Each structure stands twice: as structure tokens, then as C-alpha cells.
Amino acid sequence: MTSGDQLLIATPEGICFSLKLAGPMVRLLAWLIDFLIVMASSLLIGLAFGVFGLLSPDVASAMGIVSLFVLQVGYGIGMEWSRQGQTFGKRAMGIRVVDASGLRLQLHQVVMRNLLRFVDSLPLFYLVGGIAMLLNRSLQRLGDLAANTVVVRVDRAPAPDLEQLFAGKFNSLRKHPHLVARLRQKVSAVEAATALQALLRRGELEDGPRVELFRELGEHFRAKVEFPPDTVEGIADEQYVRNVVDVLYRTTDQLGKRPARGVEPADQLPVGTTIL
Amino acid sequence: MIIDIEKFIRQERPFWTELERMVGRFDGASRKAPTFDEAQRLHYLYERTAADLGRLTTFASEPELTRYLESLMAKAYAELHETRTTTARWKLIGWFFQTFPQTVRRNIGALWLSIGITIVGALFGGAAVALDPDAKPVLMPFPHLLQDPAKRVAEEEQSRGTQMDGAKTGFSAELMTHNTKVSILTMSLGMAWAVGSVVLLFYNGVILGAVIVDYVLAGQTKFLAGWLLPHGSVEIPAILLAGQAGLMLGSAVIGWRDRRGLRSRLRALAPDLVTLIGGVAVMLVWAGIIEAFFSQYHEPVLPYAVKIAFGLVQLVLLSVFLWRGGRKTSSPEAVE
């Protein structure tokens, strides 16, 4: 199933995960890189057999023709099969070919999608394939459609570095545990994540919009729970949001040295045990 | 309620790392199969990560971490839920001598249609040349076929097979690669509701019919049979099989009398198509060798009777191979 630019896959375990589809431009750039690699390799092959041609022009010519054919047809097949759906171009652009149902890529799928390049590349510069991609919700060219494959982005997102944000900082809100508890109760997961993302990405924002964003976020959280004036007085909006995120994401147990009550060692937790 | 994200990551990360390492090992180029214990551990880690992802998406909104876990789940899911045969046991000999003919027979209707379209094209081309000899340049875009057949026969018999000296290997390679490209195109054009495949089959038939009638009318039937049969008895069936693949692909795209969705139809068909085009490529390599090193020799170097007999025997053997090959194997296996 496709939703926006994502391929959604529902597992029998009731979990739904998504794969971000690679757009036409990224795929075009990947293809250009591969094209240059194939061209450069063709030149090298031509040179090599040119030298060999001094000994036997006929055999050198035959070997050159066959090698170029194998290179042109086999590059994509060999690379995608041996490198988990990635050619050098795809690897450089952070994309890979996967089965459209989320299963393991099969040899016949790799062969099929690469052989159908003959049609996708017609009449020039992948016009047929490009039009097919634009008409298809999963951004599949004809080769992908026939092979039941899609090209997705390879995202490796690191976990948020909470230590960097909060470690060793004084948080005046913690002086009022009952209010903190009420705040944790009233704030939804989405609101908390929005505030966390704003802090993590503050460096990407211009000064003006950043001040405005944290002013709005500060007002939003102040309206949830009212802390005593002496606690929040003189605190900038951004610092207030930082303190709110700190109390939302980190429990008092973690701030102290003692271990969280009732939490078993991780390797003893059975699957499905909540650690909330 | 907010999940305690930091504690959550600290507790679960070792399991995610272990799963990532395990999946990477089995998904590598070697495609090493896991042992029973490894498979059990993999399953446990997969379920645990699935539970983590479920918890994360239910109780917290963490786009970055969710993406990481989704990516991990995607790899593990592909590893665990894949039930199709792996390529580890795939053997070239068994595939060519058993799977390939089985696949041809399993889709014999498309092959008959492919032959029919070519015959119609041949009849059209033959009639066109018989009724309008001036149409030859349009119907046969190959310079060596445009000259008077009797003149060509005289020239080639006089050269005693030396006309290709020093270029036979290159010529053979050119034939192999060109014909394989044409075959791939014939199959691939099946994606256009088979219209492209039909056009290419018909066009090939037109050229074939035009050449046959041209040489027969010129009284050069024996030369034609001696020249065409040795390589044509493999090359022409190869193109017909590529046409068969194209028609099968077109039929799957159209989905006539098939209630499955397009994806399901194409998914089921892909292994057969790859098997067919792979078999066609092998046939065309053989045809290229024969055309360059055998078909170019004529009388008095090589009697036409020998060449015709060679071609006919080859045609019979190919027919028997496609008709009987792999019949004893109980479970046909396409390229997976």
C-alpha cells in the first residue's frame, strides 16, 4: 500500500512500517552516476582490447563486443543482486531496490527490472520510464512494475541525543513535582515530540522564526499548567520549552543515581512487556 | 502518557544492534542460510523489535527513532517472511535442460500465437515481394539481401567461404549480442499490452517471408535452405520464444480472464519470463556461432545437402528438446 511518498507494509504481527520512496530526480542522478561508470568502464575495455587487437584483431573485436554487451546489461543485474539492491549510483544517492511487498529481493526480479530498461529508456533518456513513474503512486517505472519492485531511500536515523540537550542543566520546573506530573499528564505524545524536534533542529532555523517558534511553543505549554511566577520568571521562551521537554522525557529516577523502581534488567524482559 | 525515551533506547538498543548484525550477515552477498538456533534467535529479536516499534508509535512520537526501527524491521521482515526458493541451489544445466522446456510448454498457447503472428507476417512479406518486387528495399533493410539472389549466390560460391576471413569471431559476437537485444526488446514490449511484441514478431515474419519468396522466385531455393537452415533453425525459434514471453507479459498486463490484481499477475509471471529469455539467450549464442562459422560456407566447400540436413536435424532435436525436456521432473522450478 502506498501513502504519499511512502510504501506502507503491514506485518502479520500487526505492525505497520513504512519505506520512503525515492523520487524521480534522485533516481535520475543515481542513473547518471551509473551511466558514467559504465561509460568509463567501456572505454577501459575498449583500450584493453585495442591493445589485444595487435595480436588478433578478430578475437579482440569479438571479446570487446561481448564484454560491452555484458557490461551494459549485466552491470545493473550484478550490482543490484550482489549488493542488496544497490548499484554504485544508488549507493551514492542513498537509495536501493526492494521488493514491493517488503520481502527479500529475488534474482528474477533484479533481472526483470534491468531487462525492461530496454523499454523504459525509449525513445530517449528514459522518457517512457519517467512517464510511467509519474503515473504510478509507487513511483515505479515499467521494469519495477513487471518485477514488483520499488526504489526506496536508505535512511539510517540515529536516536536523539538527549544527553547533549539536558545533561547537567538546572531545571527550575523540577522544584514542583506535582505540577510536573500534571504537565506530563496533559501533554500529548505529538506535542512533546514537536517541542523536542524544535530543540534538536534549532540550529537550522533563522533567528527571527526561531524566536517566534519558541514563543508560540512556550505560550502553548504555559497554558497547559501554570507554574508559580518565581519559577518561570525571567526564563526565555526557548529555555522554558527546554525545561518542559526535559521533564517530559526524563524521569526523576534517571536524574538521580538510584535505578528506576520495578524495572527489570533488559535481557529479562519478555516480549511485549511495557517499560513505561 | 509519554514513553521514557532515554530509558527505552538504553534498554532495547542491544537487541536492535544484535538484530541488525544478524540480518546483515544473512542478507549479505553470500546469502548464508541461518542455523535453526540462529533462526529462532532472529525470530525472537524480530518480534521484540516489532513490539518496540508498536510501543513507540503508540505512546510516543519519535520520527527519527521510528524511522530507524522501521528500516530495521523492513530488513528483518524480508529475511523472515520470504518463502520463495533461494538461488543457492540454482544450477545452470538443470535449469536449461529441465526448467526451460517445462516453462515453454506451460505457456504453449502464447508460443502458438507467436508462431501464428510470424506466419501471417511471412505471408504478407512474401506476397508483397511477389506482387511488387520494387518493395524489396522497404521490406528488407539489409544491404546483402537487396542484391539479385542469383548474383549473390554466384559471388559467395566463388569466394569459397573466404569472404568473412579474419572477421568471423567478431561477426559471431555481433550476431549474438544484436539478436539477444532484439529478443529482450520483443519480450519487454509486452508491457505495452503486447502491442510492441506483436509488431516485432510480425515485422520479423515480413522480412523472413520476403527473403524466402525472393530467393525461391530467383530459383535459389537450395542455396536459401542451405544458408538459412543451419542457424535459422535455432535463431528463428529463439525469436518466437522471445515473442512468447512478450505475449505472456502482455496477457498479464491485460489480465483477461484473470481475477488477480496486476501486481499478483506480474509477480507470478516474472520467473517464467526470466527463464524464457535466459533460454533464448543461450540459443542465440549457439545460433551466432553456427551462422558465422558454418552458414557462410557454401558449395563447393560444403555441399548444400549437408547444410540442409544439419539444419533439419537441429530443428528436430530442438523440437524434441522443447517438447520432451524435463518431463520426468515432478516439480518444475523457475529461476528464483
CSV table of N, CA and C in Angstrom, one decimal, chain B residues 180-233:
chain,number,residue,atom,x,y,z
B,180,THR,N,20.2,-11.0,-29.3
B,180,THR,CA,19.8,-11.0,-27.9
B,180,THR,C,19.1,-9.7,-27.5
B,181,LYS,N,19.6,-8.6,-28.0
B,181,LYS,CA,19.0,-7.3,-27.7
B,181,LYS,C,17.5,-7.3,-28.3
B,182,VAL,N,17.4,-7.8,-29.5
B,182,VAL,CA,16.1,-7.8,-30.2
B,182,VAL,C,15.2,-8.7,-29.4
B,183,SER,N,15.6,-9.8,-28.9
B,183,SER,CA,14.8,-10.7,-28.1
B,183,SER,C,14.3,-10.0,-26.8
B,184,ILE,N,15.3,-9.4,-26.2
B,184,ILE,CA,14.9,-8.7,-24.9
B,184,ILE,C,13.8,-7.6,-25.2
B,185,LEU,N,14.1,-6.9,-26.3
B,185,LEU,CA,13.1,-5.8,-26.7
B,185,LEU,C,11.7,-6.5,-27.0
B,186,THR,N,11.7,-7.6,-27.7
B,186,THR,CA,10.5,-8.2,-28.1
B,186,THR,C,9.7,-8.6,-26.8
B,187,MET,N,10.4,-9.2,-25.8
B,187,MET,CA,9.8,-9.5,-24.6
B,187,MET,C,9.3,-8.3,-23.8
B,188,SER,N,10.2,-7.3,-23.7
B,188,SER,CA,9.9,-6.1,-22.9
B,188,SER,C,8.7,-5.4,-23.4
B,189,LEU,N,8.6,-5.3,-24.7
B,189,LEU,CA,7.5,-4.6,-25.3
B,189,LEU,C,6.1,-5.2,-25.0
B,190,GLY,N,6.1,-6.4,-24.4
B,190,GLY,CA,4.9,-7.0,-23.9
B,190,GLY,C,4.2,-6.1,-22.9
B,191,MET,N,5.0,-5.2,-22.2
B,191,MET,CA,4.4,-4.3,-21.2
B,191,MET,C,3.4,-3.4,-21.8
B,192,ALA,N,3.6,-3.1,-23.1
B,192,ALA,CA,2.6,-2.2,-23.8
B,192,ALA,C,1.5,-3.1,-24.3
B,193,TRP,N,0.8,-3.8,-23.4
B,193,TRP,CA,-0.3,-4.7,-23.8
B,193,TRP,C,0.0,-5.6,-24.9
B,194,ALA,N,1.3,-6.0,-25.1
B,194,ALA,CA,1.8,-6.9,-26.1
B,194,ALA,C,1.8,-6.3,-27.5
B,195,VAL,N,1.4,-5.1,-27.6
B,195,VAL,CA,1.3,-4.5,-29.0
B,195,VAL,C,2.7,-4.5,-29.6
B,196,GLY,N,3.7,-4.0,-28.9
B,196,GLY,CA,5.0,-4.0,-29.4
B,196,GLY,C,5.6,-5.3,-29.8
B,197,SER,N,5.3,-6.3,-28.9
B,197,SER,CA,5.8,-7.7,-29.2
B,197,SER,C,5.1,-8.2,-30.5
B,198,VAL,N,3.8,-7.9,-30.7
B,198,VAL,CA,3.1,-8.4,-31.9
B,198,VAL,C,3.7,-7.7,-33.1
B,199,VAL,N,4.0,-6.4,-33.0
B,199,VAL,CA,4.6,-5.7,-34.2
B,199,VAL,C,5.9,-6.2,-34.5
B,200,LEU,N,6.8,-6.5,-33.5
B,200,LEU,CA,8.1,-7.0,-33.8
B,200,LEU,C,8.1,-8.4,-34.4
B,201,LEU,N,7.2,-9.3,-33.9
B,201,LEU,CA,7.0,-10.6,-34.5
B,201,LEU,C,6.5,-10.5,-35.9
B,202,PHE,N,5.5,-9.7,-36.1
B,202,PHE,CA,5.0,-9.5,-37.5
B,202,PHE,C,6.1,-9.0,-38.4
B,203,TYR,N,6.9,-8.0,-38.0
B,203,TYR,CA,7.9,-7.4,-38.8
B,203,TYR,C,9.0,-8.5,-39.1
B,204,ASN,N,9.4,-9.3,-38.2
B,204,ASN,CA,10.4,-10.3,-38.4
B,204,ASN,C,9.8,-11.3,-39.4
B,205,GLY,N,8.5,-11.6,-39.3
B,205,GLY,CA,7.9,-12.5,-40.3
B,205,GLY,C,7.9,-11.9,-41.7
B,206,VAL,N,7.6,-10.6,-41.8
B,206,VAL,CA,7.6,-10.0,-43.1
B,206,VAL,C,9.0,-10.1,-43.7
B,207,ILE,N,10.0,-9.8,-43.0
B,207,ILE,CA,11.4,-9.9,-43.6
B,207,ILE,C,11.7,-11.4,-44.0
B,208,LEU,N,11.3,-12.3,-43.1
B,208,LEU,CA,11.6,-13.7,-43.4
B,208,LEU,C,10.8,-14.2,-44.7
B,209,GLY,N,9.5,-13.8,-44.8
B,209,GLY,CA,8.7,-14.2,-45.9
B,209,GLY,C,9.2,-13.6,-47.2
B,210,ALA,N,9.7,-12.3,-47.1
B,210,ALA,CA,10.2,-11.6,-48.3
B,210,ALA,C,11.4,-12.2,-48.8
B,211,VAL,N,12.3,-12.6,-47.9
B,211,VAL,CA,13.6,-13.2,-48.3
B,211,VAL,C,13.3,-14.6,-49.0
B,212,ILE,N,12.5,-15.4,-48.3
B,212,ILE,CA,12.2,-16.7,-48.9
B,212,ILE,C,11.6,-16.6,-50.3
B,213,VAL,N,10.6,-15.8,-50.4
B,213,VAL,CA,9.9,-15.7,-51.8
B,213,VAL,C,10.9,-15.1,-52.8
B,214,ASP,N,11.7,-14.1,-52.4
B,214,ASP,CA,12.7,-13.5,-53.3
B,214,ASP,C,13.7,-14.6,-53.9
B,215,TYR,N,14.2,-15.4,-53.0
B,215,TYR,CA,15.2,-16.5,-53.4
B,215,TYR,C,14.5,-17.6,-54.2
B,216,VAL,N,13.3,-18.0,-53.7
B,216,VAL,CA,12.6,-19.0,-54.4
B,216,VAL,C,12.2,-18.6,-55.8
B,217,LEU,N,11.7,-17.4,-56.0
B,217,LEU,CA,11.4,-16.9,-57.3
B,217,LEU,C,12.6,-16.8,-58.2
B,218,ALA,N,13.8,-16.5,-57.6
B,218,ALA,CA,15.0,-16.4,-58.4
B,218,ALA,C,15.6,-17.8,-58.6
B,219,GLY,N,15.0,-18.9,-58.2
B,219,GLY,CA,15.5,-20.2,-58.4
B,219,GLY,C,16.6,-20.6,-57.5
B,220,GLN,N,16.7,-20.0,-56.4
B,220,GLN,CA,17.9,-20.3,-55.5
B,220,GLN,C,17.4,-20.9,-54.2
B,221,THR,N,16.4,-21.8,-54.3
B,221,THR,CA,15.8,-22.4,-53.1
B,221,THR,C,16.8,-23.2,-52.4
B,222,LYS,N,17.6,-24.0,-53.1
B,222,LYS,CA,18.6,-24.9,-52.4
B,222,LYS,C,19.6,-24.0,-51.6
B,223,PHE,N,20.1,-23.0,-52.3
B,223,PHE,CA,21.1,-22.1,-51.6
B,223,PHE,C,20.4,-21.5,-50.3
B,224,LEU,N,19.2,-21.0,-50.5
B,224,LEU,CA,18.5,-20.4,-49.4
B,224,LEU,C,18.4,-21.4,-48.2
B,225,ALA,N,17.9,-22.6,-48.5
B,225,ALA,CA,17.8,-23.6,-47.4
B,225,ALA,C,19.1,-23.9,-46.8
B,226,GLY,N,20.1,-24.1,-47.6
B,226,GLY,CA,21.5,-24.4,-47.1
B,226,GLY,C,22.1,-23.2,-46.3
B,227,TRP,N,21.7,-22.0,-46.7
B,227,TRP,CA,22.2,-20.8,-45.9
B,227,TRP,C,21.4,-20.6,-44.6
B,228,LEU,N,20.1,-20.7,-44.8
B,228,LEU,CA,19.2,-20.3,-43.7
B,228,LEU,C,19.0,-21.3,-42.6
B,229,LEU,N,18.9,-22.6,-43.0
B,229,LEU,CA,18.5,-23.6,-42.0
B,229,LEU,C,19.6,-23.9,-40.9
B,230,PRO,N,20.9,-23.9,-41.2
B,230,PRO,CA,21.8,-24.3,-40.1
B,230,PRO,C,21.7,-23.3,-38.9
B,231,HIS,N,21.6,-22.0,-39.1
B,231,HIS,CA,21.4,-21.1,-38.0
B,231,HIS,C,20.0,-20.7,-37.7
B,232,GLY,N,19.2,-20.6,-38.8
B,232,GLY,CA,17.8,-20.2,-38.7
B,232,GLY,C,17.0,-21.2,-37.9
B,233,SER,N,17.3,-22.5,-37.9
B,233,SER,CA,16.6,-23.5,-37.2
B,233,SER,C,16.7,-23.3,-35.7
